[in-house]
Amino acid sequence: MLPDSDAVELSVVVPLYNEELNIDYLFERLVSVLNRLNMNYEIVCVNDGSKDNTIERLIKHHHQTPEIKVVNLSRNYGKEIALSAGLDFANGAAVVPIDADLQDPPELIEELVAKWREGYDVVLATRRSRVGESWIKRFTANAFYRTIDRISQVPIPRDTGDFRLMDRRVVDALKRLPERNRFMKGLFAWVGFKQTSIFYDRPSRHKGETTWNYWRLWNFAIDGITSFSFIPLKVWSYIGLLVAIPAFFYASFLVLRTILLGIDLPGYASLMVAILFLGGVQLVSLGVLGEYLGRVYEEVKGRPLYLIREAYGFDSTQALREKVHSSVENGQEHRA
Ligand code: UDP
Ligand code: MG
């Protein structure tokens, strides 16, 4: 398929944050699946500033299995950025991001690859069910997908996480998106290409606990909505109009009544309601402006997306060439 016999055909990208309990089992399953596939593969592990022994274990695995490569970020940047770093380092003709907690069953990679060979550029793994998640989580996830579906400019497939297979073309396209605010689900959808899905039942976490509490999920949702829709910004002009037009007529009525019938004092309640209601509406709209403005500021600063402390298993020229987002110019080194 590829001219170069030792070129990597398949890259599996794993972001890891405090996953020491899952690592051994993850590699056991992943490596046995990948060996079955008979492809030239690599596993790009991105340690996202873990506070436990994740990095030591990864390095140990790297020494035992050279296909396991390790990128160690300088701190915790969050899953979306860790994933972007992994995509920057991945060399494969196809790339599969996968969670370290085994919620994305590695066995599915075989099916993903089969579809890729049929000629699809993106093969999504769509969740048929979510085992072990509370109804609240399911309800909020549903509400989020419905909202973003309605207001986003590109259709974002529901019940699809980051687990998917992407052709090199798609990965290269993703790498050209320079934004700091990386709502990966949306970015994946934005680049398009020929897509298909396979379905699976999502199991619950193998070991450890999710770091996504509701506050984090809420911020994640706001990130998603603000990066893919201007509707929250625009809606205020319409709300303003809706309030202003009746207000104009009511004001005319009040003026006329005062002229014709004289001054009539009562009106404290309506005055209070109007002030509080409009004050609230204005604060909310200011908040929305702030959300966008903050993100513009974030982008304008133009800081590198992530910094790398060290990398294992990549030859240094490649590591240098591959850096799109991280600042090689800033003089960071890669230890191969
Ligand atoms: N993760 C990460 N950085 C973070 C949080 C999570 O790299 O700051 C990784 C984590 O190690 C796992 C994946 O992202 O491989 C998914 O995380 P988690 O299972 O906590 O999320 P959930 O499955 O609940 O969406
Ligand atoms: Mg998980």
mmCIF file of C-alpha atoms and ligand atoms in Angstrom:
data_model
loop_
_atom_site.group_PDB
_atom_site.id
_atom_site.type_symbol
_atom_site.label_atom_id
_atom_site.label_comp_id
_atom_site.label_asym_id
_atom_site.label_seq_id
_atom_site.Cartn_x
_atom_site.Cartn_y
_atom_site.Cartn_z
ATOM 1 C CA MET A 1 0.000 0.000 0.000
ATOM 2 C CA LEU A 2 2.796 2.389 0.850
ATOM 3 C CA PRO A 3 6.016 2.798 -1.050
ATOM 4 C CA ASP A 4 8.206 2.784 2.025
ATOM 5 C CA SER A 5 8.141 -0.643 3.647
ATOM 6 C CA ASP A 6 8.715 0.558 7.183
ATOM 7 C CA ALA A 7 6.386 3.540 6.959
ATOM 8 C CA VAL A 8 3.813 3.541 9.712
ATOM 9 C CA GLU A 9 0.396 2.523 8.460
ATOM 10 C CA LEU A 10 -1.617 2.919 11.609
ATOM 11 C CA SER A 11 -1.106 5.323 14.522
ATOM 12 C CA VAL A 12 -3.112 4.927 17.680
ATOM 13 C CA VAL A 13 -3.116 8.118 19.754
ATOM 14 C CA VAL A 14 -3.773 7.845 23.498
ATOM 15 C CA PRO A 15 -4.082 10.903 25.764
ATOM 16 C CA LEU A 16 -3.368 9.952 29.368
ATOM 17 C CA TYR A 17 -4.031 11.804 32.570
ATOM 18 C CA ASN A 18 -3.517 9.843 35.801
ATOM 19 C CA GLU A 19 -4.128 6.507 34.139
ATOM 20 C CA GLU A 20 -1.428 4.361 35.776
ATOM 21 C CA LEU A 21 -3.990 1.715 36.758
ATOM 22 C CA ASN A 22 -5.194 1.278 33.194
ATOM 23 C CA ILE A 23 -1.930 1.327 31.277
ATOM 24 C CA ASP A 24 -0.888 -2.317 31.523
ATOM 25 C CA TYR A 25 -4.276 -3.661 30.570
ATOM 26 C CA LEU A 26 -4.647 -1.043 27.827
ATOM 27 C CA PHE A 27 -1.419 -2.045 26.097
ATOM 28 C CA GLU A 28 -2.134 -5.715 26.557
ATOM 29 C CA ARG A 29 -5.398 -5.404 24.656
ATOM 30 C CA LEU A 30 -4.209 -2.795 22.196
ATOM 31 C CA VAL A 31 -1.040 -4.614 21.204
ATOM 32 C CA SER A 32 -2.788 -7.935 20.714
ATOM 33 C CA VAL A 33 -5.371 -6.306 18.441
ATOM 34 C CA LEU A 34 -2.736 -4.402 16.490
ATOM 35 C CA ASN A 35 -0.583 -7.496 16.036
ATOM 36 C CA ARG A 36 -3.565 -9.341 14.618
ATOM 37 C CA LEU A 37 -4.043 -6.588 12.058
ATOM 38 C CA ASN A 38 -0.689 -7.246 10.478
ATOM 39 C CA MET A 39 0.024 -3.594 9.862
ATOM 40 C CA ASN A 40 2.983 -1.468 10.654
ATOM 41 C CA TYR A 41 1.745 0.452 13.667
ATOM 42 C CA GLU A 42 2.753 2.880 16.387
ATOM 43 C CA ILE A 43 1.070 3.860 19.621
ATOM 44 C CA VAL A 44 1.544 7.549 20.386
ATOM 45 C CA CYS A 45 0.959 8.118 24.102
ATOM 46 C CA VAL A 46 0.577 11.688 25.282
ATOM 47 C CA ASN A 47 1.089 12.115 29.004
ATOM 48 C CA ASP A 48 -1.014 15.137 29.887
ATOM 49 C CA GLY A 49 0.801 16.188 33.047
ATOM 50 C CA SER A 50 -0.253 13.181 35.130
ATOM 51 C CA LYS A 51 0.378 13.405 38.864
ATOM 52 C CA ASP A 52 0.772 9.655 39.360
ATOM 53 C CA ASN A 53 3.278 7.240 37.833
ATOM 54 C CA THR A 54 1.793 7.269 34.357
ATOM 55 C CA ILE A 55 4.934 8.619 32.698
ATOM 56 C CA GLU A 56 7.278 6.111 34.365
ATOM 57 C CA ARG A 57 5.071 3.249 33.267
ATOM 58 C CA LEU A 58 4.833 4.607 29.741
ATOM 59 C CA ILE A 59 8.592 4.875 29.453
ATOM 60 C CA LYS A 60 8.947 1.335 30.747
ATOM 61 C CA HIS A 61 6.536 0.114 28.085
ATOM 62 C CA HIS A 62 8.386 2.128 25.463
ATOM 63 C CA HIS A 63 11.599 0.299 26.313
ATOM 64 C CA GLN A 64 9.882 -3.079 26.058
ATOM 65 C CA THR A 65 7.881 -2.295 22.929
ATOM 66 C CA PRO A 66 9.466 0.294 20.634
ATOM 67 C CA GLU A 67 6.149 0.786 18.818
ATOM 68 C CA ILE A 68 4.933 2.508 21.951
ATOM 69 C CA LYS A 69 6.097 6.119 21.698
ATOM 70 C CA VAL A 70 5.733 8.714 24.396
ATOM 71 C CA VAL A 71 5.184 12.465 24.334
ATOM 72 C CA ASN A 72 5.419 14.090 27.742
ATOM 73 C CA LEU A 73 3.674 17.461 27.921
ATOM 74 C CA SER A 74 5.022 20.087 30.280
ATOM 75 C CA ARG A 75 1.811 20.154 32.368
ATOM 76 C CA ASN A 76 -1.856 19.240 32.224
ATOM 77 C CA TYR A 77 -3.430 20.923 29.203
ATOM 78 C CA GLY A 78 -6.705 18.999 29.026
ATOM 79 C CA LYS A 79 -7.738 16.163 26.822
ATOM 80 C CA GLU A 80 -8.450 18.167 23.694
ATOM 81 C CA ILE A 81 -4.976 19.654 23.553
ATOM 82 C CA ALA A 82 -3.291 16.379 24.523
ATOM 83 C CA LEU A 83 -5.076 14.802 21.612
ATOM 84 C CA SER A 84 -3.954 17.547 19.248
ATOM 85 C CA ALA A 85 -0.376 16.982 20.371
ATOM 86 C CA GLY A 86 -0.771 13.276 19.653
ATOM 87 C CA LEU A 87 -2.121 13.978 16.185
ATOM 88 C CA ASP A 88 0.858 16.248 15.503
ATOM 89 C CA PHE A 89 3.251 13.440 16.361
ATOM 90 C CA ALA A 90 1.380 10.589 14.670
ATOM 91 C CA ASN A 91 2.898 9.398 11.416
ATOM 92 C CA GLY A 92 0.456 6.770 10.269
ATOM 93 C CA ALA A 93 -1.478 6.680 7.022
ATOM 94 C CA ALA A 94 -4.469 6.259 9.328
ATOM 95 C CA VAL A 95 -4.832 7.610 12.838
ATOM 96 C CA VAL A 96 -7.114 6.380 15.636
ATOM 97 C CA PRO A 97 -7.457 8.414 18.851
ATOM 98 C CA ILE A 98 -8.522 6.232 21.754
ATOM 99 C CA ASP A 99 -9.212 6.785 25.485
ATOM 100 C CA ALA A 100 -6.828 5.189 27.952
ATOM 101 C CA ASP A 101 -9.592 3.992 30.268
ATOM 102 C CA LEU A 102 -10.746 1.322 27.793
ATOM 103 C CA GLN A 103 -14.100 2.955 27.261
ATOM 104 C CA ASP A 104 -13.253 2.742 23.579
ATOM 105 C CA PRO A 105 -12.794 -1.004 23.026
ATOM 106 C CA PRO A 106 -9.515 -1.531 21.108
ATOM 107 C CA GLU A 107 -11.026 -4.548 19.335
ATOM 108 C CA LEU A 108 -13.149 -2.145 17.278
ATOM 109 C CA ILE A 109 -10.012 -0.901 15.529
ATOM 110 C CA GLU A 110 -10.260 -3.936 13.260
ATOM 111 C CA GLU A 111 -13.683 -2.825 12.067
ATOM 112 C CA LEU A 112 -12.523 0.761 11.688
ATOM 113 C CA VAL A 113 -9.606 -0.330 9.533
ATOM 114 C CA ALA A 114 -11.849 -2.552 7.408
ATOM 115 C CA LYS A 115 -14.083 0.437 6.602
ATOM 116 C CA TRP A 116 -11.045 2.608 5.910
ATOM 117 C CA ARG A 117 -9.840 0.030 3.398
ATOM 118 C CA GLU A 118 -13.224 0.287 1.696
ATOM 119 C CA GLY A 119 -12.249 3.874 0.911
ATOM 120 C CA TYR A 120 -13.725 6.029 3.671
ATOM 121 C CA ASP A 121 -11.623 8.900 5.024
ATOM 122 C CA VAL A 122 -13.284 9.022 8.436
ATOM 123 C CA VAL A 123 -14.855 6.083 10.226
ATOM 124 C CA LEU A 124 -16.773 7.140 13.332
ATOM 125 C CA ALA A 125 -17.384 4.827 16.233
ATOM 126 C CA THR A 126 -20.834 5.817 17.418
ATOM 127 C CA ARG A 127 -22.130 4.836 20.853
ATOM 128 C CA ARG A 128 -25.287 2.794 20.791
ATOM 129 C CA SER A 129 -25.607 2.888 24.558
ATOM 130 C CA ARG A 130 -23.806 4.374 27.517
ATOM 131 C CA VAL A 131 -23.319 1.806 30.244
ATOM 132 C CA GLY A 132 -22.699 2.955 33.804
ATOM 133 C CA GLU A 133 -23.642 6.584 33.277
ATOM 134 C CA SER A 134 -26.259 8.229 35.428
ATOM 135 C CA TRP A 135 -29.519 9.425 33.871
ATOM 136 C CA ILE A 136 -28.429 12.972 34.643
ATOM 137 C CA LYS A 137 -25.311 12.563 32.534
ATOM 138 C CA ARG A 138 -27.317 10.978 29.744
ATOM 139 C CA PHE A 139 -29.935 13.705 29.921
ATOM 140 C CA THR A 140 -27.421 16.553 29.882
ATOM 141 C CA ALA A 141 -25.400 14.931 27.100
ATOM 142 C CA ASN A 142 -28.591 14.626 25.087
ATOM 143 C CA ALA A 143 -29.553 18.225 25.700
ATOM 144 C CA PHE A 144 -26.075 19.334 24.676
ATOM 145 C CA TYR A 145 -26.122 17.396 21.431
ATOM 146 C CA ARG A 146 -29.595 18.689 20.611
ATOM 147 C CA THR A 147 -28.584 22.306 21.242
ATOM 148 C CA ILE A 148 -25.376 22.162 19.309
ATOM 149 C CA ASP A 149 -27.126 20.350 16.481
ATOM 150 C CA ARG A 150 -29.581 23.186 16.204
ATOM 151 C CA ILE A 151 -27.217 26.133 16.351
ATOM 152 C CA SER A 152 -23.915 24.915 14.939
ATOM 153 C CA GLN A 153 -23.003 25.814 11.390
ATOM 154 C CA VAL A 154 -21.589 22.344 10.701
ATOM 155 C CA PRO A 155 -23.513 19.228 11.696
ATOM 156 C CA ILE A 156 -21.788 17.599 14.671
ATOM 157 C CA PRO A 157 -22.569 13.885 14.854
ATOM 158 C CA ARG A 158 -24.212 12.928 18.135
ATOM 159 C CA ASP A 159 -23.030 10.207 20.493
ATOM 160 C CA THR A 160 -19.640 10.190 18.867
ATOM 161 C CA GLY A 161 -16.574 10.889 20.939
ATOM 162 C CA ASP A 162 -13.037 11.181 19.719
ATOM 163 C CA PHE A 163 -12.812 7.456 19.001
ATOM 164 C CA ARG A 164 -12.667 7.152 15.231
ATOM 165 C CA LEU A 165 -10.310 6.410 12.386
ATOM 166 C CA MET A 166 -8.990 9.238 10.250
ATOM 167 C CA ASP A 167 -7.100 9.073 7.027
ATOM 168 C CA ARG A 168 -3.824 10.990 6.784
ATOM 169 C CA ARG A 169 -5.561 13.591 4.608
ATOM 170 C CA VAL A 170 -7.991 14.352 7.412
ATOM 171 C CA VAL A 171 -5.254 14.557 10.036
ATOM 172 C CA ASP A 172 -3.258 16.947 7.872
ATOM 173 C CA ALA A 173 -6.362 19.079 7.443
ATOM 174 C CA LEU A 174 -6.903 19.128 11.209
ATOM 175 C CA LYS A 175 -3.331 20.187 11.784
ATOM 176 C CA ARG A 176 -3.961 23.270 9.684
ATOM 177 C CA LEU A 177 -6.648 24.537 12.040
ATOM 178 C CA PRO A 178 -4.729 26.967 14.221
ATOM 179 C CA GLU A 179 -7.235 27.665 16.971
ATOM 180 C CA ARG A 180 -6.340 27.328 20.615
ATOM 181 C CA ASN A 181 -9.834 26.532 21.680
ATOM 182 C CA ARG A 182 -9.938 22.973 20.464
ATOM 183 C CA PHE A 183 -13.371 21.523 20.568
ATOM 184 C CA MET A 184 -12.269 18.369 18.778
ATOM 185 C CA LYS A 185 -15.730 16.983 18.022
ATOM 186 C CA GLY A 186 -16.496 20.178 16.168
ATOM 187 C CA LEU A 187 -13.138 20.424 14.424
ATOM 188 C CA PHE A 188 -13.469 16.830 13.246
ATOM 189 C CA ALA A 189 -16.859 17.686 11.795
ATOM 190 C CA TRP A 190 -15.658 20.946 10.278
ATOM 191 C CA VAL A 191 -13.022 19.294 8.079
ATOM 192 C CA GLY A 192 -15.637 17.025 6.494
ATOM 193 C CA PHE A 193 -14.375 14.310 4.103
ATOM 194 C CA LYS A 194 -16.055 11.017 3.305
ATOM 195 C CA GLN A 195 -17.491 9.619 6.503
ATOM 196 C CA THR A 196 -19.206 6.505 7.738
ATOM 197 C CA SER A 197 -19.994 5.001 11.160
ATOM 198 C CA ILE A 198 -19.837 1.758 13.011
ATOM 199 C CA PHE A 199 -21.840 1.214 16.206
ATOM 200 C CA TYR A 200 -20.818 -0.073 19.604
ATOM 201 C CA ASP A 201 -21.929 -0.234 23.212
ATOM 202 C CA ARG A 202 -19.769 1.995 25.333
ATOM 203 C CA PRO A 203 -18.574 0.222 28.468
ATOM 204 C CA SER A 204 -17.783 2.037 31.684
ATOM 205 C CA ARG A 205 -14.299 3.007 32.794
ATOM 206 C CA HIS A 206 -11.885 0.142 33.509
ATOM 207 C CA LYS A 207 -10.146 1.709 36.531
ATOM 208 C CA GLY A 208 -9.841 5.157 38.012
ATOM 209 C CA GLU A 209 -12.295 8.013 37.826
ATOM 210 C CA THR A 210 -13.366 10.423 35.170
ATOM 211 C CA THR A 211 -12.012 13.941 35.537
ATOM 212 C CA TRP A 212 -15.068 15.426 33.883
ATOM 213 C CA ASN A 213 -17.261 16.816 36.609
ATOM 214 C CA TYR A 214 -20.329 18.848 35.729
ATOM 215 C CA TRP A 215 -18.543 22.176 35.921
ATOM 216 C CA ARG A 216 -15.950 20.940 33.438
ATOM 217 C CA LEU A 217 -18.614 19.506 31.182
ATOM 218 C CA TRP A 218 -20.520 22.794 31.300
ATOM 219 C CA ASN A 219 -17.415 24.702 30.238
ATOM 220 C CA PHE A 220 -16.775 22.125 27.574
ATOM 221 C CA ALA A 221 -20.293 22.685 26.258
ATOM 222 C CA ILE A 222 -19.786 26.463 26.197
ATOM 223 C CA ASP A 223 -16.502 25.979 24.355
ATOM 224 C CA GLY A 224 -18.292 23.857 21.806
ATOM 225 C CA ILE A 225 -21.147 26.262 21.304
ATOM 226 C CA THR A 226 -19.034 29.413 21.093
ATOM 227 C CA SER A 227 -16.554 27.906 18.647
ATOM 228 C CA PHE A 228 -19.225 26.685 16.294
ATOM 229 C CA SER A 229 -22.017 29.206 16.481
ATOM 230 C CA PHE A 230 -22.589 32.959 16.556
ATOM 231 C CA ILE A 231 -26.208 32.570 17.528
ATOM 232 C CA PRO A 232 -25.671 33.440 21.224
ATOM 233 C CA LEU A 233 -24.094 36.706 20.054
ATOM 234 C CA LYS A 234 -26.716 37.565 17.497
ATOM 235 C CA VAL A 235 -29.763 36.698 19.496
ATOM 236 C CA TRP A 236 -29.455 39.862 21.613
ATOM 237 C CA SER A 237 -30.285 42.183 18.744
ATOM 238 C CA TYR A 238 -33.564 40.335 18.301
ATOM 239 C CA ILE A 239 -34.349 40.216 21.990
ATOM 240 C CA GLY A 240 -33.542 43.931 22.126
ATOM 241 C CA LEU A 241 -35.922 44.626 19.249
ATOM 242 C CA LEU A 242 -38.626 42.498 20.829
ATOM 243 C CA VAL A 243 -38.362 44.480 24.034
ATOM 244 C CA ALA A 244 -37.885 47.884 22.406
ATOM 245 C CA ILE A 245 -40.891 47.808 20.083
ATOM 246 C CA PRO A 246 -43.528 47.145 22.779
ATOM 247 C CA ALA A 247 -41.653 49.543 25.051
ATOM 248 C CA PHE A 248 -42.026 52.292 22.448
ATOM 249 C CA PHE A 249 -45.784 51.802 22.206
ATOM 250 C CA TYR A 250 -46.163 51.568 25.946
ATOM 251 C CA ALA A 251 -44.126 54.747 26.382
ATOM 252 C CA SER A 252 -46.300 56.593 23.855
ATOM 253 C CA PHE A 253 -49.363 55.396 25.700
ATOM 254 C CA LEU A 254 -47.985 56.617 29.019
ATOM 255 C CA VAL A 255 -47.111 60.027 27.608
ATOM 256 C CA LEU A 256 -50.530 60.460 26.013
ATOM 257 C CA ARG A 257 -52.301 59.334 29.158
ATOM 258 C CA THR A 258 -50.317 61.758 31.267
ATOM 259 C CA ILE A 259 -51.119 64.630 28.906
ATOM 260 C CA LEU A 260 -54.807 63.782 28.691
ATOM 261 C CA LEU A 261 -55.562 62.581 32.217
ATOM 262 C CA GLY A 262 -52.868 64.188 34.343
ATOM 263 C CA ILE A 263 -50.246 62.543 36.513
ATOM 264 C CA ASP A 264 -51.059 59.285 38.200
ATOM 265 C CA LEU A 265 -48.490 58.092 40.731
ATOM 266 C CA PRO A 266 -48.932 54.310 41.258
ATOM 267 C CA GLY A 267 -46.621 52.163 39.161
ATOM 268 C CA TYR A 268 -43.897 51.073 41.525
ATOM 269 C CA ALA A 269 -44.415 47.373 40.751
ATOM 270 C CA SER A 270 -44.276 47.714 36.973
ATOM 271 C CA LEU A 271 -41.261 50.005 37.248
ATOM 272 C CA MET A 272 -39.392 47.523 39.417
ATOM 273 C CA VAL A 273 -40.228 44.599 37.132
ATOM 274 C CA ALA A 274 -39.068 46.470 34.061
ATOM 275 C CA ILE A 275 -35.792 47.571 35.671
ATOM 276 C CA LEU A 276 -34.935 44.171 37.096
ATOM 277 C CA PHE A 277 -35.919 42.269 33.985
ATOM 278 C CA LEU A 278 -34.009 44.516 31.613
ATOM 279 C CA GLY A 279 -31.047 44.692 33.978
ATOM 280 C CA GLY A 280 -30.915 40.890 34.027
ATOM 281 C CA VAL A 281 -31.174 40.644 30.271
ATOM 282 C CA GLN A 282 -28.372 43.144 29.859
ATOM 283 C CA LEU A 283 -26.086 41.329 32.257
ATOM 284 C CA VAL A 284 -26.667 38.023 30.496
ATOM 285 C CA SER A 285 -25.913 39.583 27.132
ATOM 286 C CA LEU A 286 -22.764 41.175 28.536
ATOM 287 C CA GLY A 287 -21.756 37.756 29.851
ATOM 288 C CA VAL A 288 -22.207 36.227 26.427
ATOM 289 C CA LEU A 289 -20.127 38.996 24.883
ATOM 290 C CA GLY A 290 -17.512 38.267 27.534
ATOM 291 C CA GLU A 291 -17.413 34.586 26.636
ATOM 292 C CA TYR A 292 -16.625 35.416 23.035
ATOM 293 C CA LEU A 293 -14.292 38.280 23.861
ATOM 294 C CA GLY A 294 -12.293 36.063 26.236
ATOM 295 C CA ARG A 295 -11.886 33.508 23.515
ATOM 296 C CA VAL A 296 -10.807 36.116 21.006
ATOM 297 C CA TYR A 297 -8.205 37.281 23.516
ATOM 298 C CA GLU A 298 -7.030 33.707 23.974
ATOM 299 C CA GLU A 299 -6.561 33.307 20.219
ATOM 300 C CA VAL A 300 -4.932 36.677 19.712
ATOM 301 C CA LYS A 301 -2.247 36.016 22.286
ATOM 302 C CA GLY A 302 -1.027 33.337 19.903
ATOM 303 C CA ARG A 303 0.677 31.206 22.521
ATOM 304 C CA PRO A 304 1.766 27.753 21.474
ATOM 305 C CA LEU A 305 -0.922 25.160 22.036
ATOM 306 C CA TYR A 306 1.282 23.023 24.239
ATOM 307 C CA LEU A 307 4.878 22.594 25.318
ATOM 308 C CA ILE A 308 6.713 19.321 25.379
ATOM 309 C CA ARG A 309 9.018 18.279 28.139
ATOM 310 C CA GLU A 310 10.409 15.284 26.331
ATOM 311 C CA ALA A 311 9.520 12.754 23.652
ATOM 312 C CA TYR A 312 10.579 9.138 23.374
ATOM 313 C CA GLY A 313 10.639 7.011 20.246
ATOM 314 C CA PHE A 314 10.462 9.716 17.604
ATOM 315 C CA ASP A 315 13.530 10.468 15.585
ATOM 316 C CA SER A 316 14.422 14.059 16.295
ATOM 317 C CA THR A 317 14.201 15.399 12.740
ATOM 318 C CA GLN A 318 10.725 14.006 12.494
ATOM 319 C CA ALA A 319 9.784 15.399 15.851
ATOM 320 C CA LEU A 320 10.947 18.793 14.681
ATOM 321 C CA ARG A 321 9.234 18.586 11.327
ATOM 322 C CA GLU A 322 5.959 17.495 12.789
ATOM 323 C CA LYS A 323 5.595 20.369 15.177
ATOM 324 C CA VAL A 324 2.862 22.566 13.878
ATOM 325 C CA HIS A 325 1.377 23.978 17.017
ATOM 326 C CA SER A 326 4.119 23.676 19.537
ATOM 327 C CA SER A 327 6.847 26.196 19.425
ATOM 328 C CA VAL A 328 9.991 24.642 18.084
ATOM 329 C CA GLU A 329 11.181 28.165 17.470
ATOM 330 C CA ASN A 330 11.071 28.743 21.189
ATOM 331 C CA GLY A 331 13.979 26.427 21.527
ATOM 332 C CA GLN A 332 12.457 23.339 23.026
ATOM 333 C CA GLU A 333 14.254 20.067 22.640
ATOM 334 C CA HIS A 334 13.127 16.587 21.864
ATOM 335 C CA ARG A 335 15.011 13.738 23.394
ATOM 336 C CA ALA A 336 14.568 10.789 21.113
HETATM 337 N N1 UDP B 1 -7.483 12.958 29.720
HETATM 338 C C1 UDP B 1 -6.401 13.793 29.417
HETATM 339 N N2 UDP B 1 -6.285 15.007 30.054
HETATM 340 C C2 UDP B 1 -7.209 15.444 30.970
HETATM 341 C C3 UDP B 1 -8.320 14.592 31.243
HETATM 342 C C4 UDP B 1 -8.433 13.382 30.602
HETATM 343 O O1 UDP B 1 -5.546 13.447 28.614
HETATM 344 O O2 UDP B 1 -7.042 16.529 31.506
HETATM 345 C C5 UDP B 1 -7.598 11.653 29.042
HETATM 346 C C6 UDP B 1 -7.842 10.490 29.991
HETATM 347 O O3 UDP B 1 -6.620 9.976 30.479
HETATM 348 C C7 UDP B 1 -8.550 9.504 29.088
HETATM 349 C C8 UDP B 1 -9.357 10.393 28.168
HETATM 350 O O4 UDP B 1 -8.732 11.679 28.211
HETATM 351 O O5 UDP B 1 -7.643 8.747 28.305
HETATM 352 C C9 UDP B 1 -10.806 10.464 28.565
HETATM 353 O O6 UDP B 1 -10.917 10.930 29.881
HETATM 354 P P1 UDP B 1 -12.072 10.491 30.849
HETATM 355 O O7 UDP B 1 -12.230 9.011 30.832
HETATM 356 O O8 UDP B 1 -11.798 11.138 32.166
HETATM 357 O O9 UDP B 1 -13.342 11.169 30.165
HETATM 358 P P2 UDP B 1 -14.791 10.529 29.896
HETATM 359 O O10 UDP B 1 -14.596 9.143 29.375
HETATM 360 O O11 UDP B 1 -15.479 10.569 31.198
HETATM 361 O O12 UDP B 1 -15.381 11.452 28.866
HETATM 362 MG MG MG B 2 -13.547 7.715 30.113
#
